Amino acid sequence: MAHDDAAQFRLTVVDQALRLFAERGYEATAVDEIAVAAGISRRTFFRQFRSKEDVIFADHEFQLATAQEFLESAVGDPWDAVCEAVIGVFERFTQWRDIAARRYQVVRRVPALREREIVTVFRYERLFTEFLRERLPEVPDLVRVQFTAAVTATHNYLLRRMVRGEPGAEVADLRAELAAIPRGRRAVPGPEELVLAVFPRDMPPRQVADLLTTRLGNL
């Protein structure tokens, strides 16, 4: 089975499973019922998924693999590459909005699934952090971790807004918010690295500080 066909097949099973979980409840839904709804055998189900819990997060496995492939071939600024990988994840979830929305409703009601979701989020952070460690070994590790945590949290916040149908949760919104996250930390500039900044006289001090943080972090 080709890579794209395999991904589409798994998404179909995920979709049917989440429909049943939403209608009947997670605990009340049997694997056999999922297999029948998806038009597959019980054996085929277990060749693709280890459990009901795995099927809920199967699209994340595809997302993680796709993000890793993107990063492995990425060129240019590593900070920007991580942001583009995150944007790619978000774009695919917008295409699978119904699946993401149903999972959101199911996971909210099952504590064990919420714990699995936390672990899944950490896997994204770890993927991005390991990429930055490889591409930017001179950057302090805490800086890398802080960046990937901020990027992932921003994505997840807007993803939740998107699946709830709230405004301000489009790809363009995510891109703008990611651009505002400082990219690492540089040494204190010496005399030859003087930085000048001009702001309107009536700009609030907090806004000046935020802009300075963003701009200096991108130098």
Coordinates of N, CA, C and O in Angstrom, one line a residue, residues 90-152:
F90 N -0.7 22.3 11.2 CA -1.9 23.0 11.4 C -2.8 23.0 10.1 O -4.0 22.7 10.1
E91 N -2.1 23.2 9.0 CA -2.8 23.1 7.7 C -3.5 21.8 7.4 O -4.6 21.7 7.0
R92 N -2.8 20.7 7.8 CA -3.4 19.4 7.6 C -4.5 19.2 8.5 O -5.6 18.6 8.2
F93 N -4.4 19.7 9.8 CA -5.6 19.5 10.7 C -6.8 20.3 10.2 O -7.9 20.0 10.5
T94 N -6.5 21.5 9.5 CA -7.7 22.2 9.0 C -8.4 21.4 7.9 O -9.6 21.5 7.7
Q95 N -7.6 20.6 7.2 CA -8.2 19.7 6.2 C -9.0 18.6 6.8 O -9.9 18.0 6.2
W96 N -8.6 18.2 8.0 CA -9.2 17.1 8.8 C -10.0 17.7 9.9 O -10.1 17.1 11.0
R97 N -10.6 18.8 9.7 CA -11.2 19.5 10.9 C -12.3 18.7 11.6 O -12.3 18.7 12.8
D98 N -13.1 17.9 10.9 CA -14.1 17.1 11.5 C -13.5 16.1 12.4 O -14.0 15.8 13.5
I99 N -12.4 15.5 12.0 CA -11.7 14.5 12.8 C -11.2 15.1 14.1 O -11.3 14.6 15.2
A100 N -10.5 16.3 13.9 CA -9.9 17.0 15.0 C -11.0 17.4 16.0 O -10.8 17.3 17.2
A101 N -12.1 17.9 15.5 CA -13.2 18.4 16.4 C -13.8 17.2 17.2 O -14.1 17.3 18.4
R102 N -14.0 16.1 16.5 CA -14.6 14.9 17.2 C -13.6 14.4 18.3 O -14.1 14.0 19.4
R103 N -12.4 14.3 17.9 CA -11.4 13.9 18.9 C -11.4 14.8 20.1 O -11.3 14.4 21.3
Y104 N -11.5 16.1 19.9 CA -11.5 17.1 21.0 C -12.6 16.8 21.9 O -12.4 16.8 23.2
Q105 N -13.8 16.5 21.4 CA -14.9 16.2 22.2 C -14.8 14.9 23.0 O -15.1 14.8 24.2
V106 N -14.2 13.9 22.3 CA -14.0 12.6 23.0 C -13.0 12.6 24.1 O -13.2 12.2 25.2
V107 N -11.8 13.2 23.8 CA -10.7 13.3 24.7 C -11.1 14.1 26.0 O -10.7 13.7 27.1
R108 N -11.9 15.1 25.8 CA -12.3 15.9 27.0 C -13.0 15.1 28.0 O -13.0 15.4 29.2
R109 N -13.7 14.0 27.6 CA -14.5 13.2 28.5 C -13.8 12.0 29.1 O -14.4 11.3 30.0
V110 N -12.6 11.7 28.6 CA -11.9 10.5 29.1 C -10.5 10.9 29.6 O -9.6 11.2 28.8
P111 N -10.3 10.8 30.9 CA -9.0 11.2 31.5 C -7.8 10.5 31.0 O -6.8 11.1 30.7
A112 N -7.9 9.2 30.7 CA -6.8 8.5 30.2 C -6.4 9.0 28.8 O -5.2 9.0 28.5
L113 N -7.3 9.4 28.0 CA -7.0 10.0 26.7 C -6.4 11.3 26.8 O -5.5 11.7 26.0
R114 N -6.8 12.1 27.8 CA -6.2 13.4 28.0 C -4.7 13.2 28.3 O -3.8 14.0 27.9
E115 N -4.4 12.2 29.1 CA -3.0 11.9 29.5 C -2.2 11.5 28.2 O -1.0 11.9 28.0
R116 N -2.8 10.7 27.4 CA -2.1 10.3 26.1 C -1.9 11.5 25.2 O -0.9 11.6 24.6
E117 N -2.8 12.5 25.2 CA -2.7 13.7 24.4 C -1.5 14.5 24.9 O -0.8 15.0 24.1
I118 N -1.3 14.6 26.2 CA -0.2 15.3 26.7 C 1.1 14.7 26.3 O 2.1 15.4 25.9
V119 N 1.2 13.4 26.3 CA 2.4 12.7 25.8 C 2.6 13.0 24.3 O 3.8 13.2 23.9
T120 N 1.5 13.0 23.5 CA 1.7 13.2 22.1 C 2.2 14.6 21.9 O 3.0 14.8 21.0
V121 N 1.7 15.6 22.6 CA 2.2 17.0 22.5 C 3.7 17.0 22.7 O 4.4 17.7 22.0
F122 N 4.1 16.3 23.8 CA 5.6 16.3 24.1 C 6.4 15.7 23.0 O 7.5 16.2 22.8
R123 N 5.9 14.8 22.2 CA 6.6 14.2 21.1 C 6.9 15.2 20.0 O 7.9 15.2 19.4
Y124 N 5.9 16.1 19.8 CA 6.2 17.2 18.9 C 7.3 18.1 19.4 O 8.2 18.5 18.6
E125 N 7.2 18.5 20.6 CA 8.3 19.3 21.2 C 9.6 18.7 21.1 O 10.6 19.3 20.8
R126 N 9.7 17.4 21.4 CA 11.0 16.7 21.4 C 11.5 16.6 20.0 O 12.7 16.8 19.7
L127 N 10.6 16.4 19.0 CA 11.1 16.4 17.6 C 11.7 17.7 17.2 O 12.8 17.8 16.6
F128 N 11.0 18.8 17.5 CA 11.5 20.2 17.2 C 12.8 20.5 17.9 O 13.7 21.1 17.4
T129 N 12.9 20.1 19.2 CA 14.1 20.4 20.0 C 15.3 19.7 19.5 O 16.4 20.2 19.4
E130 N 15.1 18.4 19.1 CA 16.2 17.6 18.6 C 16.7 18.2 17.3 O 17.9 18.2 17.0
F131 N 15.8 18.6 16.5 CA 16.2 19.3 15.2 C 17.0 20.5 15.5 O 18.1 20.7 14.8
L132 N 16.6 21.3 16.4 CA 17.4 22.5 16.7 C 18.8 22.2 17.4 O 19.8 22.9 17.1
R133 N 18.8 21.1 18.2 CA 20.1 20.7 18.7 C 21.1 20.3 17.6 O 22.3 20.6 17.7
E134 N 20.5 19.7 16.6 CA 21.4 19.3 15.5 C 21.9 20.4 14.7 O 23.0 20.5 14.3
R135 N 20.9 21.3 14.4 CA 21.2 22.4 13.5 C 21.9 23.6 14.2 O 22.6 24.4 13.5
L136 N 21.6 23.8 15.5 CA 22.1 25.0 16.2 C 22.8 24.5 17.5 O 22.3 24.8 18.6
P137 N 23.9 23.8 17.4 CA 24.5 23.2 18.6 C 25.1 24.3 19.5 O 25.3 24.1 20.7
E138 N 25.3 25.5 19.0 CA 25.9 26.6 19.8 C 24.9 27.3 20.7 O 25.2 28.0 21.6
V139 N 23.6 27.1 20.4 CA 22.5 27.8 21.2 C 22.3 27.0 22.5 O 22.2 25.8 22.5
P140 N 22.2 27.7 23.6 CA 21.9 27.1 24.9 C 20.6 26.2 24.8 O 19.6 26.6 24.2
D141 N 20.7 25.0 25.5 CA 19.6 24.1 25.3 C 18.3 24.6 25.9 O 17.2 24.4 25.3
L142 N 18.3 25.4 27.0 CA 17.1 26.0 27.5 C 16.4 26.9 26.5 O 15.2 26.9 26.4
V143 N 17.2 27.6 25.7 CA 16.6 28.5 24.7 C 15.9 27.7 23.7 O 14.8 28.1 23.2
R144 N 16.5 26.6 23.3 CA 15.8 25.7 22.3 C 14.5 25.2 22.8 O 13.5 25.1 22.2
V145 N 14.6 24.7 24.1 CA 13.4 24.1 24.7 C 12.3 25.1 24.9 O 11.1 24.9 24.6
Q146 N 12.7 26.3 25.3 CA 11.7 27.4 25.5 C 11.0 27.7 24.2 O 9.8 28.0 24.1
F147 N 11.8 27.8 23.1 CA 11.2 28.1 21.8 C 10.2 27.0 21.3 O 9.1 27.3 20.9
T148 N 10.6 25.8 21.4 CA 9.8 24.7 20.9 C 8.5 24.6 21.8 O 7.4 24.3 21.2
A149 N 8.6 24.8 23.1 CA 7.5 24.8 23.9 C 6.5 25.9 23.5 O 5.3 25.7 23.5
A150 N 7.0 27.1 23.3 CA 6.2 28.3 22.9 C 5.5 28.0 21.5 O 4.3 28.3 21.3
V151 N 6.3 27.5 20.6 CA 5.7 27.2 19.3 C 4.6 26.1 19.3 O 3.5 26.3 18.8
T152 N 4.8 25.1 20.1 CA 3.8 24.0 20.2 C 2.6 24.5 20.9 O 1.5 24.2 20.5

